[in-house]
Short mmCIF file of C-alpha atoms in Angstrom, two decimals:
data_model
loop_
_atom_site.label_atom_id
_atom_site.label_comp_id
_atom_site.label_asym_id
_atom_site.label_seq_id
_atom_site.Cartn_x
_atom_site.Cartn_y
_atom_site.Cartn_z
CA UNK F 16 -14.70 8.31 10.75
CA UNK F 17 -11.06 7.81 10.86
CA UNK F 18 -9.95 4.06 10.56
CA UNK F 19 -6.26 5.28 11.27
CA UNK F 20 -4.56 8.33 12.42
CA UNK F 21 -0.82 9.06 11.96
CA UNK F 22 0.20 11.72 14.23
CA UNK F 23 3.40 13.60 14.18
CA UNK F 24 5.50 10.53 12.61
CA UNK F 25 9.32 10.67 12.41
CA UNK F 26 11.19 7.95 10.93
CA UNK F 27 15.02 7.52 10.26
CA UNK F 28 17.40 5.28 8.68
CA UNK F 29 20.84 5.20 10.44
CA UNK F 30 19.84 8.34 12.18
CA UNK F 31 19.09 10.30 9.10
CA UNK F 32 15.36 11.54 8.94
CA UNK F 33 13.36 10.10 6.22
CA UNK F 34 9.81 11.11 7.40
CA UNK F 35 9.18 14.38 9.41
CA UNK F 36 6.22 15.40 11.46
CA UNK F 37 3.90 13.53 8.98
CA UNK F 38 0.22 13.37 10.22
CA UNK F 39 -2.35 11.69 8.26
CA UNK F 40 -6.27 10.10 8.38
CA UNK F 41 -7.58 7.20 6.72
CA UNK F 42 -11.27 7.20 6.61
CA UNK F 43 -13.42 4.00 6.94
CA UNK F 44 -14.33 2.80 3.48
CA UNK F 45 -12.27 5.35 1.58
CA UNK F 46 -9.48 5.09 -0.80
CA UNK F 47 -6.71 7.29 0.66
CA UNK F 48 -3.65 7.78 -1.64
CA UNK F 49 0.03 8.61 -0.65
CA UNK F 50 1.59 10.64 -3.72
CA UNK F 51 5.04 12.06 -4.31
CA UNK F 52 8.36 11.62 -6.04
CA UNK F 53 10.81 8.80 -5.66
CA UNK F 54 12.65 9.37 -2.40
CA UNK F 55 9.62 11.29 -0.97
CA UNK F 56 9.29 8.94 1.88
CA UNK F 57 5.78 7.00 0.55
CA UNK F 58 7.31 3.43 1.21
CA UNK F 59 8.93 4.25 4.67
CA UNK F 60 5.59 5.59 5.76
CA UNK F 61 3.87 2.37 4.72
CA UNK F 62 6.76 0.25 6.34
CA UNK F 63 6.34 2.22 9.47
CA UNK F 64 2.66 1.75 9.66
CA UNK F 65 2.87 -2.05 9.08
CA UNK F 66 5.50 -2.57 12.01
CA UNK F 67 8.42 -2.95 9.46
CA UNK F 68 10.48 -0.27 10.53
CA UNK F 69 11.28 0.43 14.26
CA UNK F 70 13.26 3.49 13.96
CA UNK F 71 10.31 5.97 14.21
CA UNK F 72 8.70 8.23 16.86
CA UNK F 73 4.91 9.40 16.84
CA UNK F 74 1.66 7.75 17.36
CA UNK F 75 -0.20 5.38 14.92
CA UNK F 76 -3.81 5.12 16.03
CA UNK F 77 -5.82 2.13 15.07
CA UNK F 78 -9.15 2.55 16.41
CA UNK F 79 -8.43 3.92 20.00
CA UNK F 80 -4.95 2.34 20.38
CA UNK F 81 -1.48 3.37 19.75
CA UNK F 82 -0.17 0.43 17.71
CA UNK F 83 3.29 2.41 16.79
CA UNK F 84 5.32 -0.13 19.17
CA UNK F 85 3.81 -3.24 17.94
CA UNK F 86 5.66 -6.02 15.77
CA UNK F 87 4.49 -6.59 12.17
CA UNK F 88 2.98 -9.85 13.17
CA UNK F 89 0.85 -8.23 15.88
CA UNK F 90 -0.20 -5.70 13.33
CA UNK F 91 -1.51 -8.19 10.79
CA UNK F 92 -3.57 -9.95 13.55
CA UNK F 93 -5.25 -6.19 14.20
CA UNK F 94 -6.49 -6.35 10.39
CA UNK F 95 -3.81 -4.07 8.83
CA UNK F 96 -2.06 -5.87 5.88
CA UNK F 97 0.53 -4.45 3.56
CA UNK F 98 1.21 -5.83 -0.02
CA UNK F 99 4.81 -4.46 -0.27
CA UNK F 100 6.43 -3.02 -3.54
CA UNK F 101 8.02 -5.66 -5.47
CA UNK F 102 5.44 -8.41 -5.08
CA UNK F 103 7.78 -10.50 -2.68
CA UNK F 104 5.85 -14.01 -3.45
CA UNK F 105 7.34 -17.28 -2.33
CA UNK F 106 8.72 -18.39 -5.66
CA UNK F 107 9.04 -22.13 -4.50
CA UNK F 108 5.39 -22.45 -3.37
CA UNK F 109 2.52 -22.76 -5.65
CA UNK F 110 -0.10 -20.19 -6.28
CA UNK F 111 -2.77 -21.77 -3.79
CA UNK F 112 0.03 -22.41 -1.21
CA UNK F 113 0.86 -18.83 -1.41
CA UNK F 114 -2.65 -17.67 -0.98
CA UNK F 115 -3.18 -20.04 1.98
CA UNK F 116 -0.08 -18.30 3.63
CA UNK F 117 -2.00 -15.15 3.56
CA UNK F 118 -3.73 -16.16 6.42
CA UNK F 119 -1.23 -17.39 8.42
CA UNK F 120 -1.88 -14.98 11.49
CA UNK F 121 -5.70 -15.93 11.34
CA UNK F 122 -7.78 -18.89 10.76
CA UNK F 123 -7.28 -21.02 7.53
CA UNK F 124 -9.35 -20.25 4.31
CA UNK F 125 -12.24 -21.58 3.82
CA UNK F 126 -13.11 -23.32 0.67
CA UNK F 127 -15.92 -20.27 -0.18
CA UNK F 128 -13.10 -17.65 0.69
CA UNK F 129 -10.79 -19.06 -1.50
CA UNK F 130 -13.39 -19.35 -4.34
CA UNK F 131 -14.27 -15.60 -3.61
CA UNK F 132 -10.42 -14.60 -4.32
CA UNK F 133 -10.54 -16.76 -7.58
CA UNK F 134 -13.52 -14.88 -8.73
CA UNK F 135 -11.74 -11.80 -8.04
CA UNK F 136 -8.72 -13.00 -9.97
CA UNK F 137 -9.61 -15.34 -12.39
CA UNK F 138 -6.30 -15.79 -13.91
CA UNK F 139 -4.99 -17.46 -10.79
CA UNK F 140 -7.67 -20.47 -10.86
CA UNK F 141 -5.87 -21.70 -13.89
CA UNK F 142 -2.50 -21.29 -12.18
CA UNK F 143 -3.29 -22.52 -8.88
CA UNK F 144 -0.71 -25.53 -9.11
CA UNK F 145 1.88 -23.58 -10.82
CA UNK F 146 5.11 -22.43 -8.77
CA UNK F 147 4.94 -18.79 -8.05
CA UNK F 148 8.39 -18.17 -9.54
CA UNK F 149 6.99 -19.33 -12.86
CA UNK F 150 4.32 -16.61 -13.30
CA UNK F 151 4.99 -13.21 -15.21
CA UNK F 152 5.19 -10.01 -13.24
CA UNK F 153 1.51 -9.20 -13.67
CA UNK F 154 0.37 -12.74 -12.41
CA UNK F 155 2.78 -12.54 -9.50
CA UNK F 156 1.31 -9.06 -8.53
CA UNK F 157 -2.32 -10.61 -8.72
CA UNK F 158 -0.95 -13.21 -6.48
CA UNK F 159 0.23 -11.09 -4.11
CA UNK F 160 -2.89 -8.99 -3.90
CA UNK F 161 -4.99 -12.11 -3.39
CA UNK F 162 -2.24 -13.23 -0.61
CA UNK F 163 -3.08 -9.83 1.01
CA UNK F 164 -6.89 -10.34 0.90
CA UNK F 165 -6.39 -13.80 2.47
CA UNK F 166 -5.58 -12.14 5.56
CA UNK F 167 -9.22 -10.80 5.98
CA UNK F 168 -7.95 -7.20 6.31
CA UNK F 169 -9.72 -4.36 7.47
CA UNK F 170 -7.18 -2.02 5.95
CA UNK F 171 -5.21 -3.14 2.95
CA UNK F 172 -2.14 -1.24 2.28
CA UNK F 173 -0.59 -1.20 -1.50
CA UNK F 174 2.77 0.00 -1.99
CA UNK F 175 3.39 0.73 -5.73
CA UNK F 176 1.28 -2.20 -7.18
CA UNK F 177 1.65 -0.96 -10.70
CA UNK F 178 5.29 -1.02 -10.84
CA UNK F 179 6.92 -2.48 -13.88
CA UNK F 180 3.70 -3.78 -15.24
CA UNK F 181 2.07 -3.73 -18.58
CA UNK F 182 -0.85 -1.14 -19.08
CA UNK F 183 -3.39 -3.75 -19.45
CA UNK F 184 -2.35 -5.41 -16.05
CA UNK F 185 -2.33 -1.98 -14.23
CA UNK F 186 -5.78 -1.42 -15.53
CA UNK F 187 -7.03 -4.60 -14.30
CA UNK F 188 -5.41 -4.04 -10.75
CA UNK F 189 -7.09 -0.82 -10.49
CA UNK F 190 -10.29 -2.42 -11.29
CA UNK F 191 -10.12 -4.71 -8.61
CA UNK F 192 -9.29 -1.83 -6.19
CA UNK F 193 -12.42 -0.12 -7.11
CA UNK F 194 -14.41 -3.29 -6.82
CA UNK F 195 -12.78 -3.82 -3.12
CA UNK F 196 -13.96 -0.03 -2.43
CA UNK F 197 -17.43 -0.74 -3.52
CA UNK F 198 -17.44 -3.79 -1.10
CA UNK F 199 -16.67 -1.56 1.96
CA UNK F 200 -12.90 -2.52 2.22
CA UNK F 201 -10.62 0.45 3.27
CA UNK F 202 -7.64 1.07 0.97
CA UNK F 203 -4.29 2.88 1.80
CA UNK F 204 -2.73 3.40 -1.73
CA UNK F 205 1.04 4.56 -2.92
CA UNK F 206 1.42 4.29 -6.50
CA UNK F 207 3.74 6.53 -9.15
CA UNK F 208 0.56 6.32 -11.54
CA UNK F 209 -0.96 9.65 -10.02
CA UNK F 210 -3.61 10.13 -12.30
CA UNK F 211 -4.90 6.27 -12.00
CA UNK F 212 -4.48 6.62 -8.20
CA UNK F 213 -6.22 9.90 -8.05
CA UNK F 214 -9.18 8.68 -10.07
CA UNK F 215 -9.82 5.98 -7.35
CA UNK F 216 -8.67 8.12 -4.26
CA UNK F 217 -11.20 9.96 -1.85
CA UNK F 218 -8.60 11.90 -0.10
CA UNK F 219 -4.88 12.10 -1.18
CA UNK F 220 -1.66 13.15 0.82
CA UNK F 221 1.35 14.84 -0.78
CA UNK F 222 4.79 14.10 0.36
CA UNK F 223 7.96 15.93 -0.65
CA UNK F 224 11.32 15.13 0.82
CA UNK F 225 9.78 13.58 3.91
CA UNK F 226 7.24 16.21 4.74
CA UNK F 227 3.65 16.50 4.20
CA UNK F 228 2.72 19.13 1.69
CA UNK F 229 -0.74 18.67 1.00
CA UNK F 230 -3.98 16.67 2.14
CA UNK F 231 -7.23 16.96 0.63
CA UNK F 232 -9.51 15.90 -2.40
CA UNK F 233 -7.77 14.87 -5.69
CA UNK F 234 -9.43 17.80 -7.35
CA UNK F 235 -8.16 20.22 -4.84
CA UNK F 236 -4.44 18.89 -5.44
CA UNK F 237 -4.75 19.22 -9.15
CA UNK F 238 -6.10 22.84 -8.92
CA UNK F 239 -3.18 23.47 -6.34
CA UNK F 240 -0.49 22.88 -8.44
CA UNK F 241 1.61 21.44 -5.73
CA UNK F 242 1.66 17.87 -7.43
CA UNK F 243 3.77 19.12 -10.51
CA UNK F 244 5.86 21.43 -8.21
CA UNK F 245 6.71 18.43 -5.88
CA UNK F 246 7.74 16.09 -8.68
CA UNK F 247 9.69 19.03 -10.48
CA UNK F 248 11.50 19.85 -7.16
CA UNK F 249 12.27 16.15 -6.46
CA UNK F 250 13.73 15.94 -10.03
CA UNK F 251 15.92 19.11 -9.55
CA UNK F 252 17.26 18.00 -6.20
CA UNK F 253 18.24 14.52 -7.73
CA UNK F 254 19.93 16.08 -10.65
CA UNK F 255 21.80 19.23 -9.03
CA UNK F 256 25.50 19.49 -9.37
CA UNK F 257 27.30 20.04 -6.15
CA UNK F 258 28.34 23.54 -5.38
CA UNK F 259 32.12 24.33 -6.01
#
């Protein structure tokens, strides 16, 4: 059953098209992965779904409702939570204050709910009184993850969670994603670590230059050879010399 359906989304920045006619489905209880090289439009798609980008047309169907015109705070209240690229924690607030802010759009976290988050991210327990700005990149990413879960999402969207992190921290984060899937949470994932992402994913969608080039299972994408072709195409496009 589709939890979220994106239908013919077109998104632009200052009249320059970034996404063109993109349609995808996110099935309940699955991990859906958006792949593509840098500049393919992955983060723009995530921001469009989350209500953070207004220059768009098309439909974003949540349940039976088109939420494309809703604001970001309205979308969070419906159960869609985005953990953005770059973590974006509140550096002057403590770890526990950051987590509590994740529930700003709903009811305050209960003590058992906070304890569940510390069980999921045990490293944060000993850091709960530290200011977020003093944490390492990996600790901040775990904090951003916990803050996103504090919103009690039905759909958790993660934009490049592994970016800039040490391999051991990346492995821990992907283990947490697997745990959450086992608990029944639906996830929409964008990550440059294509192999790791596909190892978790039930369905994958491949973007190239803002257009959808593939949707299906991870194995069928590997068999198609389109993933390698897409990354090679973007590399050649970005390094090509102008015609004389």
